[in-house]
Coordinates of C-alpha atoms in Angstrom, one line a residue:
M41 CA 182.5 168.6 -0.6
N42 CA 181.5 172.2 0.0
A43 CA 178.8 173.3 2.4
A44 CA 176.3 174.1 -0.4
S45 CA 176.5 170.5 -1.8
T46 CA 176.2 169.0 1.6
A47 CA 173.0 171.1 2.3
S48 CA 171.5 170.0 -1.1
L49 CA 172.1 166.3 -0.3
I50 CA 170.6 166.7 3.2
A51 CA 167.5 168.5 1.7
Q52 CA 167.1 165.8 -1.0
S53 CA 167.4 163.0 1.6
S54 CA 164.8 164.7 3.8
S55 CA 162.4 165.0 0.8
N56 CA 162.7 161.3 -0.1
T57 CA 162.1 160.5 3.5
A58 CA 159.0 162.7 3.8
L59 CA 157.5 161.4 0.5
A60 CA 156.2 157.9 1.1
G61 CA 153.5 155.6 -0.2
L62 CA 151.1 157.1 -2.8
A63 CA 152.9 160.5 -2.9
R64 CA 156.2 158.9 -3.8
A65 CA 154.5 156.7 -6.4
L66 CA 152.8 159.7 -8.1
V67 CA 156.1 161.7 -8.1
S68 CA 158.0 158.7 -9.5
A69 CA 155.4 158.3 -12.3
G70 CA 155.7 162.0 -13.2
Q71 CA 152.1 162.8 -12.2
L72 CA 153.2 165.3 -9.5
T73 CA 156.2 167.5 -8.8
E74 CA 158.0 166.9 -5.6
A75 CA 157.2 170.3 -4.3
V76 CA 153.4 169.8 -4.8
A77 CA 153.6 166.4 -3.2
L78 CA 155.4 167.7 -0.2
E79 CA 153.1 170.7 0.3
T80 CA 150.0 168.4 -0.1
A81 CA 151.4 165.9 2.4
R82 CA 152.1 168.7 4.9
K83 CA 148.5 170.1 4.5
A84 CA 147.0 166.6 4.8
H85 CA 148.9 166.0 8.0
A86 CA 147.9 169.4 9.5
S87 CA 144.2 168.9 8.7
K88 CA 144.2 165.2 9.6
N89 CA 143.0 164.4 6.0
S90 CA 144.2 161.7 3.6
F91 CA 146.7 162.5 1.0
V92 CA 144.3 161.6 -1.8
A93 CA 141.5 163.8 -0.4
Q94 CA 143.8 166.7 0.2
L95 CA 145.2 166.5 -3.4
V96 CA 141.8 166.6 -4.9
A97 CA 140.6 169.4 -2.5
S98 CA 143.7 171.5 -3.4
G99 CA 142.7 171.3 -7.1
H100 CA 145.9 169.8 -8.3
M101 CA 144.2 166.8 -9.9
P102 CA 140.5 165.9 -10.4
A103 CA 139.2 162.8 -8.5
A104 CA 138.4 160.8 -11.7
E105 CA 141.9 161.6 -13.2
L106 CA 143.7 160.7 -10.0
A107 CA 141.8 157.4 -9.7
F108 CA 142.7 156.5 -13.3
Q109 CA 146.4 157.3 -12.8
I110 CA 146.6 155.3 -9.5
A111 CA 145.0 152.3 -11.2
Q112 CA 147.5 152.6 -14.1
I113 CA 150.5 152.9 -11.7
F114 CA 149.6 150.0 -9.5
R115 CA 148.0 148.0 -12.3
T116 CA 144.8 147.6 -10.2
P117 CA 141.2 147.4 -11.4
L118 CA 139.3 150.8 -11.7
L119 CA 135.6 151.0 -10.7
D120 CA 133.0 153.7 -11.0
L121 CA 131.0 153.6 -7.7
D122 CA 128.0 155.2 -9.5
T123 CA 127.3 151.8 -11.0
I124 CA 127.0 150.2 -7.5
D125 CA 123.7 149.7 -5.7
P126 CA 124.5 150.6 -2.1
Q127 CA 121.7 148.4 -0.8
R128 CA 123.3 145.3 -2.4
L129 CA 126.7 145.8 -0.8
P130 CA 127.7 143.1 1.7
R131 CA 127.1 144.0 5.3
D132 CA 128.9 143.1 8.6
L133 CA 132.1 142.0 6.9
L134 CA 134.1 144.9 8.2
D135 CA 133.6 147.1 11.2
A136 CA 131.9 150.5 10.4
K137 CA 134.6 152.4 12.3
L138 CA 137.4 150.7 10.3
C139 CA 135.7 151.6 7.0
S140 CA 135.1 155.2 8.2
M141 CA 138.6 155.7 9.5
H142 CA 140.5 154.3 6.5
K143 CA 137.9 155.2 3.8
V144 CA 137.5 151.7 2.5
L145 CA 134.4 149.7 1.5
P146 CA 134.0 146.0 1.1
L147 CA 132.5 145.1 -2.4
L148 CA 132.3 141.4 -2.4
K149 CA 133.6 138.2 -0.9
R150 CA 135.3 135.8 -3.3
G151 CA 136.5 132.6 -1.7
N152 CA 139.0 133.5 1.0
R153 CA 139.6 136.9 -0.6
L154 CA 137.7 140.2 0.1
V155 CA 137.4 142.7 -2.7
V156 CA 137.7 146.2 -1.1
A157 CA 137.2 149.6 -2.7
T158 CA 139.9 152.2 -1.8
A159 CA 141.4 155.4 -3.2
D160 CA 144.9 154.7 -1.7
P161 CA 146.2 151.1 -2.3
T162 CA 149.4 151.9 -0.4
D163 CA 147.6 152.1 3.0
K164 CA 149.3 149.1 4.6
D165 CA 147.7 149.8 8.0
A166 CA 144.2 149.5 6.5
A167 CA 145.2 146.3 4.7
E168 CA 146.5 144.6 7.9
K169 CA 143.4 145.6 9.9
I170 CA 141.1 144.2 7.2
K171 CA 143.1 140.9 7.0
F172 CA 142.9 140.6 10.8
T173 CA 139.2 141.5 11.1
A174 CA 137.8 139.6 8.1
Q175 CA 140.4 136.7 8.3
M176 CA 140.7 137.0 4.5
G177 CA 143.2 138.4 2.0
V178 CA 142.6 141.8 0.4
D179 CA 142.2 142.6 -3.3
W180 CA 142.1 146.4 -3.9
V181 CA 139.8 148.1 -6.4
I182 CA 140.6 151.8 -7.1
V183 CA 137.7 154.2 -6.9
E184 CA 137.3 158.0 -6.9
C185 CA 137.9 159.4 -3.4
D186 CA 134.9 161.8 -3.3
K187 CA 132.4 159.1 -4.4
L188 CA 134.0 156.7 -1.9
Q189 CA 133.7 159.2 0.9
R190 CA 129.9 159.7 0.2
L191 CA 129.2 156.0 0.0
V192 CA 131.2 155.1 3.1
E193 CA 129.2 157.7 5.0
A194 CA 125.9 156.4 3.7
T195 CA 126.6 152.8 4.4
T196 CA 128.3 153.1 7.7
K197 CA 125.9 155.5 9.3
S198 CA 124.1 153.9 12.2
A199 CA 120.3 153.6 12.4
S200 CA 120.4 156.0 15.4
E201 CA 122.3 158.7 13.4
A202 CA 120.0 158.3 10.4
L203 CA 116.9 158.6 12.6
D204 CA 118.4 161.6 14.3
A205 CA 118.7 163.2 10.9
F206 CA 115.0 162.6 10.3
N207 CA 114.2 164.3 13.6
S208 CA 116.7 167.2 13.6
D209 CA 114.0 169.8 13.9
A210 CA 114.7 171.5 17.3
D211 CA 111.1 172.7 17.5
F212 CA 109.7 169.2 17.4
Q213 CA 107.6 168.3 20.4
F214 CA 105.5 165.3 21.2
D215 CA 103.5 163.9 24.0
E216 CA 103.6 160.5 25.5
V217 CA 101.6 157.6 24.1
V218 CA 98.9 156.7 26.5
D219 CA 97.4 153.3 27.4
A220 CA 100.7 151.6 26.8
P221 CA 102.1 149.0 29.2
A222 CA 105.6 149.5 30.6
P223 CA 108.1 147.1 29.0
D224 CA 109.2 144.2 31.2
D225 CA 112.8 144.6 32.2
K226 CA 113.2 140.8 32.0
D227 CA 112.0 140.8 28.4
S228 CA 114.9 140.4 25.9
N229 CA 113.2 142.9 23.6
A230 CA 113.0 145.7 26.2
S231 CA 116.1 147.4 24.8
E232 CA 114.6 147.3 21.4
V233 CA 111.3 148.9 22.2
E234 CA 112.9 151.6 24.3
D235 CA 115.4 152.6 21.7
A236 CA 115.3 156.4 21.8
P237 CA 115.8 157.2 18.1
V238 CA 113.1 154.7 17.2
V239 CA 110.7 156.1 19.7
K240 CA 111.3 159.6 18.5
F241 CA 110.9 158.6 14.9
L242 CA 107.6 156.8 15.5
H243 CA 106.2 159.8 17.4
K244 CA 107.2 162.1 14.6
M245 CA 105.5 160.0 12.0
L246 CA 102.3 159.8 14.0
I247 CA 102.3 163.6 14.6
D248 CA 103.1 164.3 11.0
A249 CA 100.4 162.0 9.7
F250 CA 97.8 163.8 12.0
N251 CA 99.0 167.3 10.9
M252 CA 98.9 166.3 7.2
R253 CA 95.3 164.9 7.7
A254 CA 96.4 161.4 6.6
S255 CA 94.0 158.5 7.1
D256 CA 96.6 155.7 7.3
L257 CA 100.3 155.1 7.8
H258 CA 102.0 152.2 6.1
F259 CA 105.4 150.9 7.5
E260 CA 106.7 148.6 4.7
P261 CA 109.9 146.4 4.9
Y262 CA 111.5 145.2 1.7
E263 CA 114.6 143.2 0.9
H264 CA 117.0 146.1 0.6
S265 CA 114.9 149.1 1.8
Y266 CA 112.2 150.3 4.2
R267 CA 109.6 153.0 3.5
V268 CA 106.9 154.9 5.3
R269 CA 103.8 156.0 3.3
F270 CA 100.8 158.1 4.3
R271 CA 97.4 157.9 2.6
I272 CA 96.4 161.6 2.2
D273 CA 93.1 162.4 0.5
G274 CA 92.9 158.8 -0.7
E275 CA 96.3 158.7 -2.3
L276 CA 99.4 157.0 -0.9
R277 CA 102.5 159.2 -0.7
E278 CA 106.0 158.1 0.3
I279 CA 107.1 160.2 3.3
A280 CA 110.3 158.6 4.6
S281 CA 112.9 155.9 3.9
P282 CA 114.5 155.1 7.3
P283 CA 117.3 152.6 7.6
I284 CA 116.3 149.0 7.0
A285 CA 118.1 148.1 10.2
I286 CA 115.3 149.6 12.4
K287 CA 112.5 147.5 11.1
E288 CA 112.5 145.0 14.0
K289 CA 112.9 147.7 16.6
L290 CA 110.1 149.8 15.1
A291 CA 107.7 146.8 14.8
S292 CA 108.4 145.9 18.5
R293 CA 107.8 149.5 19.6
I294 CA 104.5 149.7 17.8
K295 CA 103.4 146.3 19.2
V296 CA 104.2 147.3 22.7
I297 CA 102.2 150.5 22.7
S298 CA 99.4 148.7 20.9
R299 CA 99.3 145.9 23.5
L300 CA 100.3 143.2 21.0
D301 CA 102.5 140.2 21.4
I302 CA 106.0 141.3 20.4
S303 CA 107.3 137.8 20.3
E304 CA 104.7 136.7 17.7
K305 CA 105.8 137.5 14.2
R306 CA 104.2 134.6 12.2
V307 CA 100.5 135.6 12.3
P308 CA 98.7 138.9 11.8
Q309 CA 97.7 140.9 14.9
D310 CA 95.3 143.8 15.5
G311 CA 95.5 146.4 18.3
R312 CA 94.9 150.0 19.3
M313 CA 96.8 152.8 20.8
K314 CA 96.3 156.5 21.7
L315 CA 98.4 159.5 21.3
K316 CA 98.2 162.8 23.2
V317 CA 98.5 165.8 20.9
G318 CA 97.5 168.5 23.5
A319 CA 96.3 169.1 27.0
D320 CA 92.8 167.7 26.2
R321 CA 93.2 166.1 22.7
V322 CA 93.8 162.3 22.3
I323 CA 93.8 160.5 18.9
D324 CA 93.0 156.9 18.6
F325 CA 94.9 154.6 16.2
R326 CA 94.0 151.2 15.0
V327 CA 97.0 149.0 14.3
S328 CA 97.3 146.0 12.0
T329 CA 100.4 143.8 11.5
L330 CA 101.0 141.4 8.6
P331 CA 103.9 139.1 8.2
T332 CA 105.6 139.6 4.7
L333 CA 108.6 138.1 3.0
F334 CA 111.0 140.6 4.6
G335 CA 109.4 141.5 7.9
E336 CA 106.1 142.7 9.3
K337 CA 104.2 145.3 7.4
I338 CA 102.3 147.6 9.8
V339 CA 99.3 149.8 8.9
I340 CA 98.0 152.3 11.4
R341 CA 94.6 153.9 10.8
I342 CA 94.0 157.3 12.4
L343 CA 90.6 157.4 14.1
D344 CA 89.5 160.9 14.7
P345 CA 86.2 161.1 16.7
S346 CA 85.6 164.6 15.6
S347 CA 84.9 163.4 12.1
A348 CA 81.6 161.9 13.2
R349 CA 80.5 165.2 14.8
M350 CA 80.9 167.3 11.7
G351 CA 77.3 166.6 10.8
I352 CA 75.4 165.5 7.8
D353 CA 75.9 168.8 6.0
A354 CA 79.7 168.5 6.0
L355 CA 79.7 165.1 4.3
G356 CA 78.5 166.3 0.9
Y357 CA 74.9 165.1 0.7
E358 CA 72.7 167.0 -1.8
P359 CA 69.5 168.5 -0.3
E360 CA 67.2 165.8 -1.7
E361 CA 69.6 163.1 -0.6
K362 CA 69.9 164.5 2.9
A363 CA 66.1 164.8 3.2
R364 CA 65.7 161.1 2.3
L365 CA 68.4 160.0 4.8
L366 CA 67.0 162.1 7.7
D367 CA 63.5 160.8 7.0
A368 CA 64.7 157.2 7.2
I369 CA 66.7 157.6 10.4
Q370 CA 63.6 159.1 12.1
R371 CA 61.6 156.0 11.4
P372 CA 60.9 153.9 14.5
Y373 CA 62.0 150.6 12.9
G374 CA 63.5 149.2 9.8
M375 CA 67.0 148.6 8.3
I376 CA 69.3 151.3 6.7
L377 CA 72.2 150.0 4.7
V378 CA 75.4 151.9 3.7
T379 CA 77.4 150.3 1.0
G380 CA 80.7 150.9 -0.7
P381 CA 84.3 149.7 -0.9
T382 CA 86.8 149.8 2.0
G383 CA 87.8 153.4 2.7
S384 CA 84.7 155.0 1.2
G385 CA 83.6 156.7 4.5
K386 CA 80.8 154.2 5.5
T387 CA 81.7 154.3 9.2
V388 CA 81.7 158.1 9.3
S389 CA 78.3 158.2 7.6
L390 CA 76.9 155.7 10.1
Y391 CA 78.3 157.6 13.1
S392 CA 77.0 160.9 11.8
C393 CA 73.5 159.3 11.8
L394 CA 74.1 157.9 15.3
N395 CA 75.2 161.3 16.5
L396 CA 71.8 162.7 15.4
L397 CA 70.0 159.8 17.2
N398 CA 72.1 159.9 20.3
K399 CA 69.8 161.4 22.9
P400 CA 69.1 160.7 26.6
G401 CA 65.9 158.9 25.7
V402 CA 67.4 156.6 23.1
N403 CA 69.3 153.3 23.8
I404 CA 71.9 152.7 21.1
S405 CA 74.1 149.7 20.9
T406 CA 76.8 149.0 18.3
A407 CA 78.8 145.8 17.3
E408 CA 82.0 146.5 15.3
D409 CA 85.2 144.8 14.4
P410 CA 86.8 146.9 15.8
S411 CA 85.0 150.0 17.1
E412 CA 86.7 152.8 15.3
I413 CA 85.1 156.0 16.8
N414 CA 84.4 156.4 20.5
M415 CA 81.0 158.1 21.0
P416 CA 79.8 158.8 24.6
G417 CA 76.2 157.7 25.2
V418 CA 76.5 154.8 22.8
N419 CA 77.1 151.2 24.0
Q420 CA 79.9 150.0 21.8
V421 CA 81.0 146.4 21.6
N422 CA 84.1 145.0 19.9
V423 CA 83.6 141.7 18.2
N424 CA 86.1 139.1 19.3
E425 CA 85.6 135.9 17.3
K426 CA 88.4 134.0 19.1
A427 CA 86.5 134.5 22.4
G428 CA 83.2 133.6 20.7
L429 CA 81.8 137.1 20.6
T430 CA 80.6 137.3 16.9
F431 CA 78.3 139.8 15.3
A432 CA 75.5 137.3 15.6
T433 CA 76.2 136.7 19.3
A434 CA 76.4 140.4 20.0
L435 CA 73.1 141.0 18.2
R436 CA 71.3 138.4 20.2
S437 CA 72.5 140.0 23.4
F438 CA 71.5 143.5 22.1
L439 CA 67.9 142.3 21.7
R440 CA 67.8 141.4 25.4
Q441 CA 69.2 144.8 26.3
D442 CA 66.0 146.8 25.4
P443 CA 67.6 148.7 22.4
D444 CA 66.0 151.4 20.3
V445 CA 68.8 151.6 17.7
I446 CA 71.3 148.9 16.7
M447 CA 74.3 149.4 14.5
V448 CA 76.1 146.4 13.1
G449 CA 79.6 147.1 11.7
E450 CA 79.1 144.7 8.7
I451 CA 76.7 142.0 7.6
R452 CA 79.0 139.2 6.6
D453 CA 77.0 136.1 6.8
L454 CA 73.4 134.7 6.7
E455 CA 73.2 134.3 10.5
T456 CA 74.0 137.9 11.2
A457 CA 71.7 139.1 8.4
D458 CA 68.8 137.0 9.7
I459 CA 69.1 138.3 13.2
A460 CA 69.4 141.9 12.0
I461 CA 66.4 141.6 9.8
K462 CA 64.3 140.1 12.6
A463 CA 65.4 143.1 14.8
A464 CA 64.3 145.5 12.1
Q465 CA 61.0 143.7 11.8
T466 CA 60.3 143.8 15.6
G467 CA 60.5 147.5 16.4
H468 CA 64.2 148.4 16.2
L469 CA 66.1 150.7 13.9
V470 CA 69.1 148.8 12.5
L471 CA 72.0 150.4 10.7
S472 CA 74.7 148.3 8.9
T473 CA 77.1 148.1 6.0
L474 CA 77.6 145.9 3.0
H475 CA 80.3 145.8 0.3
T476 CA 78.5 146.3 -3.0
N477 CA 79.1 148.6 -6.0
D478 CA 75.8 150.5 -5.8
A479 CA 72.4 150.6 -4.0
P480 CA 70.4 148.4 -6.4
T481 CA 72.9 145.6 -6.4
T482 CA 72.8 145.5 -2.5
L483 CA 69.3 144.0 -2.6
T484 CA 70.4 141.2 -5.0
R485 CA 73.5 140.6 -2.9
M486 CA 71.3 140.0 0.1
R487 CA 69.2 137.7 -1.9
N488 CA 72.3 135.7 -2.9
M489 CA 73.3 135.5 0.8
G490 CA 70.1 133.4 1.2
I491 CA 67.7 136.0 2.7
A492 CA 64.1 135.5 1.6
P493 CA 62.7 138.2 -0.7
F494 CA 59.8 139.0 1.7
N495 CA 62.2 139.5 4.6
I496 CA 64.2 142.0 2.5
A497 CA 61.1 143.8 1.3
S498 CA 59.6 144.1 4.8
S499 CA 62.8 145.2 6.6
V500 CA 65.0 147.4 4.4
I501 CA 63.8 151.0 4.2
L502 CA 66.8 152.8 2.6
I503 CA 70.1 152.0 1.0
T504 CA 73.0 154.5 0.6
A505 CA 75.9 153.8 -1.8
Q506 CA 78.9 156.1 -1.5
R507 CA 82.3 157.0 -2.7
L508 CA 84.9 159.6 -1.6
A509 CA 86.3 162.0 -4.2
R510 CA 89.1 164.5 -3.6
R511 CA 88.0 168.2 -3.2
L512 CA 89.7 170.7 -5.5
C513 CA 91.8 173.2 -3.7
P514 CA 89.8 176.5 -3.6
Q515 CA 93.0 178.6 -3.8
C516 CA 94.6 177.2 -7.0
K517 CA 91.8 175.4 -9.0
Q518 CA 91.4 176.8 -12.6
P519 CA 88.7 176.5 -15.3
H520 CA 89.3 173.6 -17.6
D521 CA 88.3 173.6 -21.2
V522 CA 86.8 170.2 -21.7
P523 CA 85.4 169.2 -25.1
H524 CA 81.7 169.0 -25.4
E525 CA 81.9 165.4 -26.6
T526 CA 83.9 164.4 -23.5
L527 CA 81.3 165.9 -21.2
V528 CA 78.5 164.0 -23.0
E529 CA 80.5 160.8 -22.9
A530 CA 81.0 161.3 -19.2
G531 CA 77.2 161.3 -18.6
Y532 CA 76.0 164.9 -19.0
E533 CA 72.7 165.5 -20.8
E534 CA 72.5 168.2 -23.5
R535 CA 70.3 170.3 -21.3
Q536 CA 72.9 170.3 -18.6
L537 CA 75.5 171.7 -20.9
N538 CA 73.6 174.8 -21.9
G539 CA 74.3 176.7 -18.6
S540 CA 77.2 179.1 -17.8
W541 CA 79.1 176.7 -15.6
V542 CA 82.6 175.5 -16.4
P543 CA 84.5 172.5 -15.0
Y544 CA 87.6 173.1 -13.0
K545 CA 91.0 171.3 -12.9
A546 CA 93.6 170.6 -10.3
V547 CA 96.7 172.8 -10.4
G548 CA 98.6 172.5 -7.2
C549 CA 100.0 175.0 -4.7
S550 CA 101.7 175.2 -1.3
A551 CA 98.3 174.9 0.5
C552 CA 97.2 171.6 -1.0
N553 CA 98.2 168.1 -2.3
N554 CA 98.6 168.2 -6.1
G555 CA 95.6 170.5 -6.5
Y556 CA 93.3 168.7 -4.0
K557 CA 92.6 169.4 -0.4
G558 CA 90.2 167.1 1.6
R559 CA 87.5 164.8 0.3
V560 CA 83.8 165.0 -0.3
G561 CA 81.2 162.2 -0.5
I562 CA 79.4 161.1 -3.6
Y563 CA 76.1 159.4 -2.7
Q564 CA 73.3 157.4 -4.2
V565 CA 70.4 157.4 -1.7
M566 CA 67.7 155.0 -2.6
P567 CA 64.5 154.7 -0.5
I568 CA 62.7 151.3 -0.7
T569 CA 59.3 152.4 -2.1
E570 CA 56.3 150.1 -2.6
E571 CA 57.2 149.8 -6.3
I572 CA 60.7 148.6 -5.5
Q573 CA 59.3 146.2 -2.8
Q574 CA 57.1 144.6 -5.6
I575 CA 60.3 144.1 -7.7
I576 CA 62.0 142.5 -4.7
L577 CA 59.1 140.2 -4.0
R578 CA 59.0 138.8 -7.5
D579 CA 62.8 138.3 -7.3
G580 CA 63.6 141.0 -9.9
S581 CA 67.1 141.8 -11.0
A582 CA 69.3 144.8 -10.0
L583 CA 68.7 146.3 -13.4
E584 CA 65.0 146.4 -12.8
I585 CA 65.5 147.9 -9.4
A586 CA 67.9 150.5 -10.8
A587 CA 65.4 151.5 -13.6
Q588 CA 62.6 151.9 -11.0
A589 CA 64.8 154.0 -8.7
R590 CA 65.8 156.2 -11.6
S591 CA 62.2 156.8 -12.5
E592 CA 61.6 157.9 -8.9
G593 CA 64.4 160.5 -9.1
V594 CA 67.3 158.5 -7.5
K595 CA 70.6 159.6 -9.1
S596 CA 73.4 157.1 -9.8
L597 CA 76.8 157.6 -8.3
R598 CA 78.1 158.9 -11.6
E599 CA 75.3 161.5 -11.8
S600 CA 75.8 162.6 -8.2
G601 CA 79.5 163.0 -9.0
L602 CA 78.8 165.0 -12.1
D603 CA 76.8 167.4 -9.9
K604 CA 79.8 167.9 -7.8
V605 CA 81.8 168.8 -10.9
R606 CA 79.2 171.4 -12.0
Q607 CA 79.4 172.9 -8.5
G608 CA 83.2 173.2 -8.8
I609 CA 83.8 171.0 -5.8
T610 CA 85.8 168.3 -7.6
S611 CA 87.2 167.6 -11.1
L612 CA 85.8 165.5 -13.9
E613 CA 88.9 163.3 -13.8
E614 CA 88.3 162.5 -10.2
V615 CA 84.7 161.6 -10.7
L616 CA 85.5 159.3 -13.6
A617 CA 88.1 157.6 -11.5
V618 CA 85.8 156.8 -8.5
T619 CA 82.5 156.0 -10.2
N620 CA 81.2 153.6 -12.9
L621 CA 78.9 154.8 -15.7

């Protein structure tokens, strides 16, 4: 044998030795040339990449075609990972590091066999480690390597890494939460509540909510997901979808800084916390937890004391409505009621009135559940029914405290209503809220509670019903060509349509939220005149009261909203959504 033949045999032997596993199988099946296989294997080794990934990255074969050929060669099932819901994949069957190192993913457990997705079924090292870790046999399923890489990264990423991605902004700064007790080192949950990524994520959510002028934050756990939503201008918007693995740690952290029992997860809890956002700015938050099927849902209400100091003018009262309200709160005694659904701004309206009455010569006491806005100069009491401090108990105590003005957060029962009415009849100004649709139905609601008609007629001096509508963004709102018939059907009179005004519509720009920015109040301010008192005394219906109020110039909520449309403050669609005809 000559030297050339010997060199050729040596080279061929070296090639066969270098080509192993998948590379050798692809060459044997005629899918790759030996030269390409050797070059790909050399590059994969140099870059510490897998042979399959390097082959696709080099452009020699598309990932889908390669997966198909491997499945054909090894007679193994082929699966498209796009059809798999990542949230439904089994967890904790294999170590995350093993999956990440060998690019494998467990799909399902079947008896004592584990079905595992791979792009390289010749990886004996991976198979042995899976058998040892899971104590089960391995059944391979072939998948495309690029899709497998993405899914492995998504499913094996730790909660800390995922939260760090949420908070990757280097400019992000936050101040400490105040009024929070230090965790007990002996508590088994101490490590949870001090988890750095969770702490950072919660602070970012609170700061973002404040900067986006949100009113509420919703932390919601579900079976396979977790989401955070903000209520901005009355609408809920999904802001983040953190890993579901953090739900327990996040709930524990919120409970600790809200002074709640972190070990109690079976019953709802209410608490408060504060957050510094500057040298002299502190925001209050009201926290409510609720056990659900898949964990505790937590809602955090942002309580901004500055909202009560904006003044009556900023709330959206029309001149005649404002005059009626100011006239009522200057009366020495009587009852003023603010009605509307939850979230309609009743508390801000009441505190705006209290802010006008809050003077050194006036003694003001409030009973709320809980107190939402801190106002210096006002004696505020939090109702605590478990401790026996109810609205009725607080009211009785107020009457022994020489009050001038009393504010009751809500009249919920006959006992509270009876004491409030007696206070209004004996020289005190009483402010409170009720949940009714409009001002006239408030009087019949009180009658249904069991309050005598003569007590209602002699104590109530004014009722304000209200709603909150989104303001149109002044930068992007545009005229809207609304048919004449639609305007009439909405409630406009013919004489109101003869002017030069045009309705506007929401458009949307970088400065607003889908065409809206902020909210404005829509009000029905109804003074209790002698004529309305006569209707009450003869136990008249809400329709009779509404007809009398209309004859006295009191606008309905719809009419008040339509005025806001004429002024270009909000859109017709928004008014129709928040008011009844």
